[in-house]
Amino acid sequence: MELTERKKKVLRTVVDLYIRTAEPVGSKAIAAMPDMDYSSATIRNELADLTNLGLLEQPHTSAGRIPSPTGYRLYVDELMQSYRLSLDETKNLNQSMELKMQEFDKMLSQVGKLVSQATDLPAYVVASRRTDVTVRRFELILADAGSVILVVMFTGDVVKNKLIKLPLAVSEADLSLLSALLNATMTDLGAEEFTPGLMEKVMRGAKNAGNLVPIIVEFTISELRRQQNADVALAGQMKLLGQPEYRDVEKAQELLSALDETTISNLPTVMSSGKDTQILVGPENVARELKDTSVVMTKFDIGDGMQGMIGVVGPTRMDYAKITARLSYFAEGLAKMFGKPEGNELPAPRQNDDAQEA
């Protein structure tokens, strides 16, 4: 059965009302809405059709309807109306994001807490590094008579450097030879491709500078692995207990026990179809533990070859439009903080209508 505009309007109203009240929605409540110009009898017929289509569910006989996961998916894809942040909301979010974050791991935890506070739901932050990082080029720069600066350039325009003390017998000509060997044999490689055999080959060819090769390889592998790891921070799990769906202690305990960093790390870290925001409704979650919840996630660029992602986990009854708007606003501000260090401007409020050590 094709959905008429009337059916879509009734379905949207059921979802909106259920989001607000957490109670099954009946025809009288729908008919009482200001923009609803249909009779209760007509609405009852539409509710029956939507239930037969699997878009609504009826928890008890003679009770109102609640959205099904399929109904939520249609709502998210086609019916959800944009939510405009108020001036107070944007002001509060700006103040939150302007907090100084000195260390990266503390920053992840802080962002998670801020997002959880802004959405009143459990929130997570993931900093995922590129999985295809390789070395583009090596440079060895003579600093003074006793040391050299190793510069390693990686894909994604990431540059790292390290100060190395030189053996007495190494000359500038030796360093030039070593640079040429490194760039000829050790570029376009991932961490697993720096084998002992390859290192021994370069050491033999580098002659007097061969003793520097293990130091260079160790530093390069360490940086490659650091860029390929992902950090996860989770905050606000106990906020689930404030949701009507989790008044059942056993149900709440089961979800809280499963909601950990391991489960979060199994969520998608790359958006499908180039989308900045993705919504997973109920059974769409790959993690079995989250099959009765919804996840909303938004990505932002951190720079330095990294991508960040913020998301929330909650009941399928969450206010998707409001959650999406708030996450998008956070993501926009965080991207500017990390991606444009020279300005660090946050988005203007809207009305309602690496320094590496040497």
XYZ file of C-alpha atoms in Angstrom:
358
model
C 0.000 0.000 0.000
C 1.364 3.387 -0.990
C 1.529 5.932 1.773
C -0.701 8.923 1.154
C 0.175 12.343 2.497
C -2.491 11.830 5.158
C -0.905 8.592 6.337
C 2.495 10.264 6.445
C 1.070 13.132 8.476
C -0.557 10.750 10.958
C 2.632 8.694 11.263
C 4.746 11.809 11.840
C 2.319 12.992 14.510
C 2.397 9.615 16.283
C 6.215 9.659 16.365
C 6.359 13.279 17.550
C 3.802 12.682 20.321
C 5.429 9.431 21.440
C 8.814 11.172 21.601
C 7.318 13.772 23.933
C 5.208 11.545 26.182
C 6.646 7.988 26.035
C 2.999 6.857 26.053
C 1.055 5.063 23.290
C -0.707 7.583 21.082
C -4.454 7.357 20.438
C -6.697 8.900 17.806
C -8.069 11.546 20.183
C -4.614 12.903 20.957
C -3.829 13.063 17.252
C -7.115 14.761 16.410
C -6.423 17.378 19.081
C -3.260 18.565 17.330
C -3.693 22.089 15.817
C -2.646 21.056 12.310
C -4.757 17.902 12.223
C -8.032 18.510 10.329
C -9.231 14.893 10.159
C -11.933 13.266 12.254
C -11.147 10.688 14.938
C -12.788 7.981 12.822
C -10.582 8.822 9.837
C -7.495 8.845 12.055
C -8.430 5.457 13.534
C -8.628 3.992 10.039
C -5.216 5.424 9.168
C -3.730 4.057 12.408
C -5.066 0.609 11.537
C -3.560 0.791 8.048
C -0.186 1.979 9.387
C -0.216 -0.880 11.888
C -0.968 -3.411 9.147
C 1.933 -1.970 7.173
C 4.267 -2.600 10.114
C 4.974 1.102 10.673
C 3.140 1.214 14.008
C 2.689 -1.255 16.840
C -0.140 -1.679 19.357
C 1.308 -2.738 22.730
C -2.074 -3.704 24.211
C -5.582 -4.243 22.923
C -7.541 -0.967 22.870
C -4.326 0.953 23.615
C -2.807 3.605 21.394
C 0.010 3.020 18.915
C 3.766 3.366 19.129
C 6.224 3.537 16.223
C 7.974 0.357 15.086
C 11.651 0.364 14.017
C 10.413 0.468 10.411
C 8.216 3.437 11.284
C 11.129 5.238 12.878
C 13.246 4.589 9.787
C 10.600 6.107 7.506
C 10.274 9.040 9.911
C 14.026 9.666 9.904
C 14.370 9.292 6.137
C 11.314 11.233 4.956
C 9.131 12.781 7.639
C 11.413 14.329 10.259
C 11.243 18.103 10.252
C 14.399 20.148 10.739
C 15.054 21.372 14.250
C 16.389 24.901 14.557
C 18.552 25.580 17.587
C 17.423 28.494 19.707
C 19.718 31.376 20.591
C 20.012 30.091 24.159
C 20.901 26.604 22.952
C 23.638 27.844 20.611
C 24.978 30.126 23.349
C 25.139 27.257 25.830
C 26.777 24.945 23.301
C 29.329 27.611 22.398
C 30.210 28.140 26.045
C 30.643 24.403 26.499
C 32.887 24.010 23.447
C 35.056 26.968 24.433
C 36.324 25.086 27.498
C 40.072 24.627 27.346
C 41.093 21.056 26.543
C 44.782 20.565 27.240
C 45.342 16.852 26.653
C 43.834 14.762 23.889
C 42.559 11.899 26.042
C 41.034 14.352 28.505
C 39.512 16.224 25.576
C 37.703 13.098 24.372
C 36.263 12.490 27.813
C 35.263 16.136 28.179
C 33.513 16.239 24.803
C 31.661 13.044 25.676
C 30.416 14.569 28.914
C 29.339 17.786 27.176
C 27.424 15.935 24.468
C 25.756 13.734 27.089
C 24.707 16.811 29.060
C 23.367 18.525 25.946
C 21.319 15.509 24.836
C 20.501 13.901 28.204
C 21.596 10.552 26.744
C 24.723 8.380 26.874
C 27.284 9.852 24.486
C 30.507 8.629 22.943
C 33.447 10.188 21.148
C 35.748 8.300 18.805
C 39.013 9.623 17.391
C 39.840 7.289 14.530
C 43.051 7.534 12.617
C 43.491 6.583 8.997
C 44.007 2.866 8.398
C 45.901 3.437 5.141
C 48.697 5.647 6.484
C 52.091 5.119 4.844
C 55.408 6.953 4.714
C 55.766 9.428 1.867
C 59.314 10.696 2.437
C 62.276 10.785 4.827
C 64.562 13.753 5.376
C 67.733 13.929 7.510
C 68.775 17.481 8.408
C 72.142 18.073 10.074
C 71.456 20.216 13.134
C 75.008 20.607 14.473
C 78.160 18.563 14.770
C 76.562 16.091 17.157
C 72.937 15.608 16.080
C 70.537 15.252 13.151
C 66.817 15.936 12.802
C 64.842 13.088 11.309
C 61.739 14.306 9.444
C 59.158 11.727 8.348
C 56.263 12.756 6.101
C 53.178 10.538 6.097
C 50.097 10.413 3.901
C 47.461 12.903 4.939
C 50.078 15.708 5.138
C 51.214 14.557 8.586
C 54.830 15.418 9.449
C 56.721 14.141 12.502
C 60.313 14.769 13.564
C 62.847 13.438 16.038
C 66.258 14.639 17.236
C 68.901 11.905 16.988
C 72.421 12.016 18.394
C 74.975 11.137 15.719
C 77.743 8.551 16.021
C 81.119 10.251 15.727
C 81.967 8.625 12.381
C 78.874 9.845 10.479
C 79.367 12.651 7.956
C 76.911 14.770 5.964
C 77.664 12.612 2.906
C 76.717 9.513 4.910
C 73.416 11.142 5.847
C 72.691 11.978 2.211
C 73.301 8.345 1.253
C 71.027 7.127 4.062
C 68.255 9.542 3.014
C 68.406 8.245 -0.546
C 68.240 4.628 0.625
C 65.299 5.301 2.957
C 63.308 7.039 0.229
C 64.104 4.295 -2.285
C 63.163 1.331 -0.075
C 60.983 2.436 2.860
C 58.342 4.745 1.411
C 54.736 3.763 0.643
C 54.925 1.183 3.431
C 52.652 0.464 6.371
C 53.878 -0.480 9.843
C 53.727 -4.246 9.148
C 55.920 -3.893 6.054
C 59.014 -2.696 7.949
C 60.538 -6.174 8.224
C 63.872 -7.113 9.882
C 65.176 -8.201 6.467
C 64.416 -4.800 4.943
C 66.064 -2.999 7.872
C 69.232 -5.126 7.562
C 69.398 -4.397 3.823
C 69.253 -0.627 4.409
C 71.783 -0.869 7.264
C 74.297 -2.585 4.976
C 73.841 -0.025 2.239
C 74.077 2.953 4.599
C 77.636 2.005 5.698
C 78.757 4.486 8.407
C 75.193 5.671 9.063
C 73.827 2.150 9.381
C 73.547 2.410 13.173
C 70.874 5.105 12.710
C 68.528 2.780 10.797
C 67.072 0.893 13.826
C 66.309 4.231 15.528
C 64.623 5.578 12.398
C 62.603 2.394 11.837
C 61.481 2.204 15.472
C 60.297 5.829 15.423
C 58.535 5.398 12.063
C 56.692 2.230 13.081
C 55.634 3.833 16.362
C 54.171 6.853 14.532
C 52.416 4.695 11.943
C 50.746 2.611 14.640
C 49.817 5.677 16.651
C 48.032 7.131 13.626
C 46.198 3.862 12.959
C 44.749 3.447 16.446
C 41.381 4.704 17.649
C 40.541 6.303 20.995
C 37.071 5.925 22.484
C 35.442 7.821 25.338
C 31.988 7.031 26.724
C 29.981 9.200 29.110
C 26.546 9.437 30.695
C 25.511 5.787 30.639
C 23.391 6.235 33.770
C 21.219 8.786 31.958
C 19.401 5.815 30.457
C 17.788 5.193 33.832
C 15.847 8.436 33.407
C 14.123 7.117 30.285
C 10.724 5.408 30.701
C 11.843 2.493 28.533
C 14.421 1.475 31.128
C 12.331 1.516 34.288
C 12.501 -2.258 33.983
C 15.602 -2.965 36.090
C 16.576 -6.128 34.191
C 16.284 -4.402 30.809
C 18.309 -1.410 32.029
C 20.979 -3.614 33.606
C 21.374 -5.663 30.429
C 21.947 -2.572 28.297
C 24.210 -0.810 30.800
C 26.355 -3.930 31.118
C 26.766 -4.087 27.346
C 27.284 -0.361 26.775
C 31.059 -0.132 26.973
C 33.975 1.051 24.860
C 34.267 -2.335 23.130
C 30.670 -2.195 21.917
C 31.094 1.423 20.807
C 34.288 0.620 18.912
C 32.297 -1.905 16.842
C 29.956 0.807 15.572
C 30.619 2.204 12.083
C 33.585 4.590 11.989
C 33.060 5.611 8.366
C 29.830 7.249 7.240
C 27.973 5.615 4.386
C 27.274 7.475 1.156
C 29.433 10.398 2.220
C 26.935 11.483 4.870
C 28.114 13.555 7.825
C 25.357 12.197 10.069
C 24.059 8.648 10.305
C 21.138 7.202 12.279
C 20.872 3.506 13.146
C 17.427 2.479 14.341
C 16.932 -0.624 16.486
C 17.798 -3.795 14.551
C 19.933 -1.776 12.114
C 22.652 -1.757 14.800
C 25.257 -4.425 14.105
C 25.945 -4.843 17.823
C 23.413 -7.299 19.243
C 23.438 -5.413 22.538
C 22.028 -2.300 20.857
C 19.218 -3.952 18.862
C 16.533 -2.239 20.956
C 18.162 1.206 20.855
C 18.944 3.883 18.312
C 22.333 5.456 17.629
C 22.857 8.896 16.094
C 26.418 9.749 15.052
C 28.087 12.726 13.394
C 31.658 13.041 12.141
C 34.070 15.962 12.323
C 37.635 16.508 11.124
C 40.394 16.651 13.715
C 43.260 17.154 11.304
C 46.658 15.436 11.584
C 45.249 12.512 9.568
C 42.431 11.887 12.034
C 38.644 11.911 11.994
C 36.449 12.397 15.014
C 32.975 11.104 15.625
C 30.434 11.975 18.278
C 27.274 10.008 18.885
C 24.526 9.206 21.338
C 22.776 5.970 22.273
C 19.203 5.935 23.492
C 15.698 4.603 23.102
C 14.187 4.443 19.636
C 11.793 7.080 20.959
C 14.532 9.751 21.008
C 13.923 13.149 19.412
C 15.954 12.522 16.258
C 15.617 16.028 14.837
C 16.801 17.764 18.012
C 19.590 15.239 18.664
C 20.821 15.514 15.072
C 20.830 19.314 15.223
C 22.798 19.394 18.472
C 25.344 16.806 17.357
C 25.832 18.625 14.050
C 26.400 21.880 15.890
C 28.975 20.278 18.174
C 30.691 18.672 15.174
C 30.853 21.985 13.306
C 32.433 23.738 16.262
C 34.879 20.933 16.990
C 35.966 20.765 13.351
C 36.781 24.467 13.445
C 38.681 24.098 16.705
C 40.862 21.289 15.367
C 40.908 22.000 11.652
C 41.614 25.746 11.760
C 43.956 26.463 14.666
C 44.686 29.926 13.372
C 41.123 31.096 13.908
C 39.310 28.675 16.195
C 36.071 30.500 15.557
C 32.868 28.809 16.596
C 29.748 29.036 14.444
C 27.691 32.156 14.924
C 24.495 31.589 16.931
C 21.357 31.076 14.857
C 17.925 32.316 15.630
C 14.912 29.988 15.572
C 13.131 30.350 12.060
C 50.970 19.188 16.788
C 53.730 20.639 17.827
C 55.963 17.539 17.807
C 58.918 17.386 20.198
C 62.342 17.641 18.604
